[in-house]
Short mmCIF file of C-alpha atoms in Angstrom, two decimals:
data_model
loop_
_atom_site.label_atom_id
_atom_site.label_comp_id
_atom_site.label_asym_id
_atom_site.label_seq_id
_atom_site.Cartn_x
_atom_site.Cartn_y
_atom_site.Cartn_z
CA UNK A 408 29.49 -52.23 -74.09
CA UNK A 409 28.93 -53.03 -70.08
CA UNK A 410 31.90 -51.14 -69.39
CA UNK A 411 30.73 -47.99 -71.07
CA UNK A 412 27.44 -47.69 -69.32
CA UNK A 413 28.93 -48.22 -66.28
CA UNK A 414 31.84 -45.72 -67.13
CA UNK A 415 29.38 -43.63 -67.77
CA UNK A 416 27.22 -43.97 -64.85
CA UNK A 417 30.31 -43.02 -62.87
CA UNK A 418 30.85 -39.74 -64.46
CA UNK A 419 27.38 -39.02 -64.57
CA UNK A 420 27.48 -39.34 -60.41
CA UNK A 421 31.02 -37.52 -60.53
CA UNK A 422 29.55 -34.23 -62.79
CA UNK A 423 26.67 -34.17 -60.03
CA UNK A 424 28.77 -34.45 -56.99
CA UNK A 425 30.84 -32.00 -58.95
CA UNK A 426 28.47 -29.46 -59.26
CA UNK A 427 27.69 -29.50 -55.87
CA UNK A 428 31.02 -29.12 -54.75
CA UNK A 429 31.21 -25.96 -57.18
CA UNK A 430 28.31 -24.64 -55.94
CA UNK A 431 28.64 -24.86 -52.35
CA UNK A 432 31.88 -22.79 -52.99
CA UNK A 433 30.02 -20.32 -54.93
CA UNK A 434 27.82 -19.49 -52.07
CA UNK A 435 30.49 -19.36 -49.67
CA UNK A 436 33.76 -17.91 -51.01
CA UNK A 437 34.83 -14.53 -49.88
CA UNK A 438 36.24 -13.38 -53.37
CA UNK A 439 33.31 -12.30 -55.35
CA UNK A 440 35.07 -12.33 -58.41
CA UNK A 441 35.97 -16.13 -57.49
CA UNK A 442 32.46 -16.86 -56.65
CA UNK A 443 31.76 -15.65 -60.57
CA UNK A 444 34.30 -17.92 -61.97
CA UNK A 445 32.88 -21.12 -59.50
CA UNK A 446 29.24 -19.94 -61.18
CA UNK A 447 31.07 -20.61 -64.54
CA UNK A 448 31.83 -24.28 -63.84
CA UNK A 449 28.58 -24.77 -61.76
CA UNK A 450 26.95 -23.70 -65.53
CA UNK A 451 28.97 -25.46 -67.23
CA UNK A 452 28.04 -28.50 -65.28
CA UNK A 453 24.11 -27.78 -65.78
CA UNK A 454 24.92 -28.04 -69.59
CA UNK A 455 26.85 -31.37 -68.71
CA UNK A 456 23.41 -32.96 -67.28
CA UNK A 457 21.54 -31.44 -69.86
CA UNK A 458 23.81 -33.76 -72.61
CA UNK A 459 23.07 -36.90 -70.02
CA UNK A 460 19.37 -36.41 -70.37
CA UNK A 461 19.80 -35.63 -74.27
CA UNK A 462 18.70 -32.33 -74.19
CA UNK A 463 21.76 -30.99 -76.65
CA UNK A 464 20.11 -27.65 -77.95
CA UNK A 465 19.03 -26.81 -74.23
CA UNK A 466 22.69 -27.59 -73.63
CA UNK A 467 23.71 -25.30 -76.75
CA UNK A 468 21.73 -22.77 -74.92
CA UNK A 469 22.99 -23.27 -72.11
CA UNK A 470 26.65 -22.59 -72.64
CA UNK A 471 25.72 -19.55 -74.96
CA UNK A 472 23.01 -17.47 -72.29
CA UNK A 473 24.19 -18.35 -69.27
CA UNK A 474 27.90 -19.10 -69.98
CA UNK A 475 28.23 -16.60 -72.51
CA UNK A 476 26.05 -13.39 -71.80
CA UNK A 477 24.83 -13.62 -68.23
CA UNK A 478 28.32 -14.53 -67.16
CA UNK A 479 29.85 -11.54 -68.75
CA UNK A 480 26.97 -9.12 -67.27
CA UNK A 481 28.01 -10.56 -63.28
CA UNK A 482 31.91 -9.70 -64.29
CA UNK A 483 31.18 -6.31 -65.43
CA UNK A 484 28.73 -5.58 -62.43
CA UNK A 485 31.46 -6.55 -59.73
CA UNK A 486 34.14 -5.43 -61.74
CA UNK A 487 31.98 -1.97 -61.47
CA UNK A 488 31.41 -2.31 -58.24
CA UNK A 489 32.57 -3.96 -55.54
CA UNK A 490 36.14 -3.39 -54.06
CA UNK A 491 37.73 -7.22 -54.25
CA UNK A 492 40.12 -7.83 -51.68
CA UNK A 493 39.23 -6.28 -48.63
CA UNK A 494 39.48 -8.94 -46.23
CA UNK A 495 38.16 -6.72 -43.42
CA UNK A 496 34.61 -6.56 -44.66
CA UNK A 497 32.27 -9.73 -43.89
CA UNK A 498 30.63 -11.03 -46.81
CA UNK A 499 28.07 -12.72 -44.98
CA UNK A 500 25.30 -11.35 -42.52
CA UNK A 501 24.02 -12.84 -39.55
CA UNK A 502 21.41 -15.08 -40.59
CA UNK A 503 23.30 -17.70 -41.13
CA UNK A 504 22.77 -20.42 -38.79
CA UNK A 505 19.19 -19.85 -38.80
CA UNK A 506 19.34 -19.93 -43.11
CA UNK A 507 21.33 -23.08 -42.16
CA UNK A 508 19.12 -24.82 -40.28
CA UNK A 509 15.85 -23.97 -42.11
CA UNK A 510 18.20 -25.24 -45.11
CA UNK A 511 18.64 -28.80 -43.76
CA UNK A 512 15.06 -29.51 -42.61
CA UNK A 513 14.12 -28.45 -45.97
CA UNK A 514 16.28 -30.85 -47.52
CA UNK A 515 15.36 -33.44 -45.12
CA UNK A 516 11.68 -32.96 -45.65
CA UNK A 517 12.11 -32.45 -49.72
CA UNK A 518 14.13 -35.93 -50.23
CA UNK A 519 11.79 -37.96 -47.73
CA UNK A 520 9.04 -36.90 -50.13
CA UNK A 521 10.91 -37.31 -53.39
CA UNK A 522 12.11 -41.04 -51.84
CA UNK A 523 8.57 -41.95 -50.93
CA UNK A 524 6.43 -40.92 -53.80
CA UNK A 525 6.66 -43.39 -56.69
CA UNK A 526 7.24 -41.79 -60.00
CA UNK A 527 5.31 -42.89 -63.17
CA UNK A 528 8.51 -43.14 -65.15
CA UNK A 529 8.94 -44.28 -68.65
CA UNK A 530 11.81 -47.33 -68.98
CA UNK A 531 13.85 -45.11 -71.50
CA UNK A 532 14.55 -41.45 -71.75
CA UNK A 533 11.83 -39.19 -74.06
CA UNK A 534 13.90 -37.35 -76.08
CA UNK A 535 13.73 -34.37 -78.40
CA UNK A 536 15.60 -32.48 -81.16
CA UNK A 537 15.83 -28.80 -82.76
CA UNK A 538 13.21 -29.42 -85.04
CA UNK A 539 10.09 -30.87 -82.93
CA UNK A 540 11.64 -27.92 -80.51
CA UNK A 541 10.96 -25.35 -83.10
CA UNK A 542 7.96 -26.15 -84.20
CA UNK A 543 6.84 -26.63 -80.08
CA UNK A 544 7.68 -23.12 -80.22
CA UNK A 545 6.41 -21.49 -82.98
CA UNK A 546 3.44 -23.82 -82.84
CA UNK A 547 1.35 -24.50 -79.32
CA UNK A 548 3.92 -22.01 -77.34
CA UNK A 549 3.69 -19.38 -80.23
CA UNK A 550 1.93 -16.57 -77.72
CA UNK A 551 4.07 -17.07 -74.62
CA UNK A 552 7.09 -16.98 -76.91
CA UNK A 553 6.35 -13.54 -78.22
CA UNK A 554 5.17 -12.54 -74.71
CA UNK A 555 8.69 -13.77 -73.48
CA UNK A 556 10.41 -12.24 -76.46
CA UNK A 557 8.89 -8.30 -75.89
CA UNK A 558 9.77 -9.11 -71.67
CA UNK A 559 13.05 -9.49 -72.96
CA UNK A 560 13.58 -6.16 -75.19
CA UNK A 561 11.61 -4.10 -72.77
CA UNK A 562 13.56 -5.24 -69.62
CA UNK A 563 16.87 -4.42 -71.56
CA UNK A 564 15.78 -0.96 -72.21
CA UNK A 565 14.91 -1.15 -69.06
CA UNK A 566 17.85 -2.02 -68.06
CA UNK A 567 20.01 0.75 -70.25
CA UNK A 568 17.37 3.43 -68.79
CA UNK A 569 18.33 2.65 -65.19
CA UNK A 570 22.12 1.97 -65.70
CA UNK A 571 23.29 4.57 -67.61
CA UNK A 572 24.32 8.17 -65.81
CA UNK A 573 22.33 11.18 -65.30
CA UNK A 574 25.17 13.31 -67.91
CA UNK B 1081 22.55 -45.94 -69.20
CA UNK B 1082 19.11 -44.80 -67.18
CA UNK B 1083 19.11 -42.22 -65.03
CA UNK B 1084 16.80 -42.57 -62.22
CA UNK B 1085 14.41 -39.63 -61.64
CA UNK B 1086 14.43 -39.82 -57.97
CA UNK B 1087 18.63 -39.45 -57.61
CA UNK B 1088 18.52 -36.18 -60.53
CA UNK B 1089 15.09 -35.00 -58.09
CA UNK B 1090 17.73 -34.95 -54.94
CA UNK B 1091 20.62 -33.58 -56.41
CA UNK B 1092 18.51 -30.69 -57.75
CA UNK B 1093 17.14 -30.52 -54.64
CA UNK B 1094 19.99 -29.72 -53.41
CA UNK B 1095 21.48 -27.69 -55.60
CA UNK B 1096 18.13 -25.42 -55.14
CA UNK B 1097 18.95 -25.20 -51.37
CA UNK B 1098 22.78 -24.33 -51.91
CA UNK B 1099 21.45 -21.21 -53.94
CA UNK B 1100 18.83 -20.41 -51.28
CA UNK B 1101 21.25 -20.65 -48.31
CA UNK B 1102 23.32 -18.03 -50.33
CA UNK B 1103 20.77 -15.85 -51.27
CA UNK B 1104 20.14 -15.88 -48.07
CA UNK B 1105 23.39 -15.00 -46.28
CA UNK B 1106 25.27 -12.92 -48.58
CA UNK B 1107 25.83 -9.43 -47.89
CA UNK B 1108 26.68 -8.34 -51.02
CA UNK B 1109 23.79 -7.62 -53.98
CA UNK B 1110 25.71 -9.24 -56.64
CA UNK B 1111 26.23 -12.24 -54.68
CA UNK B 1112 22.36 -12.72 -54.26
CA UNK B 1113 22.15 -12.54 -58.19
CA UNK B 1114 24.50 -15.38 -58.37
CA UNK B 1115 22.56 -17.03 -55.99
CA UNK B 1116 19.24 -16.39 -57.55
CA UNK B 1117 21.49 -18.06 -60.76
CA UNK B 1118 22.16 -21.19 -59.39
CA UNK B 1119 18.42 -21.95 -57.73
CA UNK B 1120 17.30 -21.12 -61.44
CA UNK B 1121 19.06 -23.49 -63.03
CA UNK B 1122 18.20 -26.48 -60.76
CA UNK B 1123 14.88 -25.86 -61.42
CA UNK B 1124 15.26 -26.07 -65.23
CA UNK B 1125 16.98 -29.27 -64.42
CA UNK B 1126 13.98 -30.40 -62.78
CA UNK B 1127 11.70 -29.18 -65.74
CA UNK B 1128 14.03 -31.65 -68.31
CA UNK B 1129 14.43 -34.30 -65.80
CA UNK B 1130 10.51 -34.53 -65.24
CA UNK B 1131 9.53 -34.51 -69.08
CA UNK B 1132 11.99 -36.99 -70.14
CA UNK B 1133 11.19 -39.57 -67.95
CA UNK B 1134 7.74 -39.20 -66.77
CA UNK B 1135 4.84 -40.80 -68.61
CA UNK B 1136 2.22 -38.99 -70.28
CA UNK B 1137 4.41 -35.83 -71.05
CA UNK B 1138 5.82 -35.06 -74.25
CA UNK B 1139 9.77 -33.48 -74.18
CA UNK B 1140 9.34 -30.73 -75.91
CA UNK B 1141 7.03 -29.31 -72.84
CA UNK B 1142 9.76 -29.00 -70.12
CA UNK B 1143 12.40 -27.98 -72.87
CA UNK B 1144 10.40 -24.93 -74.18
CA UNK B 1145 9.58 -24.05 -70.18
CA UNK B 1146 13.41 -24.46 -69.62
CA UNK B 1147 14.20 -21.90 -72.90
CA UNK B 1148 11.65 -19.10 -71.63
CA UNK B 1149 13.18 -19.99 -67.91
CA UNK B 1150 16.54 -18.86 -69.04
CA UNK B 1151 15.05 -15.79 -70.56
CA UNK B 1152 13.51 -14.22 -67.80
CA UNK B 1153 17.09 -15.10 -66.12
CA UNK B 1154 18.98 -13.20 -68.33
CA UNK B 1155 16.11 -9.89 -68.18
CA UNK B 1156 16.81 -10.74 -63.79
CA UNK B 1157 20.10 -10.54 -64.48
CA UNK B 1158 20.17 -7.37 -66.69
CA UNK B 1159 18.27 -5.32 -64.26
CA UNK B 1160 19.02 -6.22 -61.32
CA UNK B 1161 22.57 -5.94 -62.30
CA UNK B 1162 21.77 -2.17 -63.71
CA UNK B 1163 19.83 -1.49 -60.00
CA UNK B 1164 22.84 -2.52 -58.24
CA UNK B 1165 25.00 -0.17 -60.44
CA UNK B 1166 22.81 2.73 -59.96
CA UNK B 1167 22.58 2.31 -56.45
CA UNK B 1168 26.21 2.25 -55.97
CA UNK B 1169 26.84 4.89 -58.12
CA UNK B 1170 24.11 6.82 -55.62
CA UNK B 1171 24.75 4.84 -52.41
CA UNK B 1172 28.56 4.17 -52.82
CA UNK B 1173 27.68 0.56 -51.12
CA UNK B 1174 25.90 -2.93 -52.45
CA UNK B 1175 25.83 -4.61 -49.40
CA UNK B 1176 22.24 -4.73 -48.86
CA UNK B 1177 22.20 -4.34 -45.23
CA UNK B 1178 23.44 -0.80 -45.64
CA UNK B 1179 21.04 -0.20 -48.35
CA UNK B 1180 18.36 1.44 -45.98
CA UNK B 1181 17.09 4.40 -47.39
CA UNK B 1182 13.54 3.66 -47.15
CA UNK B 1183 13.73 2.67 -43.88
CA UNK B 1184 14.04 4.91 -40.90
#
């Protein structure tokens, strides 16, 4: 049993580090279209770490919203619009040095305070399942969910309204 | 195995700043929505990470936050992605710095 937690501590640091890696290429690759497939696996990773902390129907979610839908939305949109390949346009502007340096004594500042406050932390994880999610839902979070849920059909009429052409 | 708070805290950390630094720098309006993706999701990292392991919180708290989280990133996604098709299909260009209509 030692050797499978510590197997799979390993991976747990390796999906991180992963992500990371994904990401940082997201941000930075010329191809647009590429940057939509690195967003894929920098998902896909997310619902990774949301198994490790035992959150499996945020994970479900996960992989189905983002993964599924939102992905597919991004293709068509650069699909629609942009002209891929065109190595002659810069993808970047010219903020960014500044956006890099601002970056880095953010992080520096945000992980000295994360590494010096000391967390009230339970020994083992607090977990949760479909059910007690439901009822969370439909119970205490009842008015923010339908709030959420008429955001949601209004913003994709919304959405059809302002997409769609004038013919 | 145990995950310690502080090391998922970092890595979100992190991962927030990658998607700020390209928010930041890209030219390109669909490349900020990607952006805008990723520094969404580490926060809904953050809001699992802190109700699982912090005392005096129950897990469904940072769960349901993380649920209505990715709903209001799929209506960003939706219309911003319908903006940026109307405005080429008006503009001809998404790269934001040649978006300036409203300035002069």
């Amino acid at each position: 049993m030692e050797i499978f937690n510590s197997l799979a501590t390993v991976s747990f640091y390796g999906v991180l580090v992963g992500i990371l890696a994904v990401a940082i290429l997201t941000v930075t690759t010329r191809n647009l279209f590429h940057a939509a497939i690195f967003l894929a696996f920098t998902l896909l990773g997310v619902a990774v770490v949301y198994f490790f902390l035992q959150a499996e129907f945020l994970a479900g979610v996960q992989i189905l919203i983002y993964v599924g839908a939102i992905m597919t939305l991004v293709i068509f949109a650069i699909m629609l619009t942009s002209k891929i390949g065109d190595p002659n346009v810069p993808q970047s502007n010219r903020q960014r040095y500044p956006a890099l340096i601002l970056i880095l004594a953010f992080a520096v500042f945000l992980i000295s305070t994360i590494l010096k406050t000391s967390w009230n932390t339970t020994e083992t994880l607090q977990t949760t399942d479909a059910i007690r999610l439901g009822k969370a839902l439909m119970g205490e979070f009842v008015f923010p969910f339908e709030v959420v849920s008429l955001v949601l059909l209004i913003a994709l009429i919304g959405a059809i309204v302002v997409a769609r052409s004038d013919q | 195995m145990s995950i310690p708070l502080n090391h998922l805290l970092i890595f979100t950390s992190l991962l927030f700043l990658t998607g700020l630094y390209g928010a930041l720098t890209r030219r390109n309006a669909v490349g900020i929505l990607i952006a805008i993706e990723i520094m969404l999701n580490a926060v809904n990292i953050n809001f699992v990470a802190f109700t699982s392991s912090l005392k005096n919180t129950s897990p469904e708290l940072g769960q349901v936050f993380a649920i209505f989280v990715i709903v209001l990133a799929a209506t960003t996604a939706a219309v911003g992605l319908a903006i940026v098709v109307a405005i080429y299909r008006n503009q001809k260009t998404i790269y934001t710095d040649e978006i300036d209509l409203l300035k002069w």
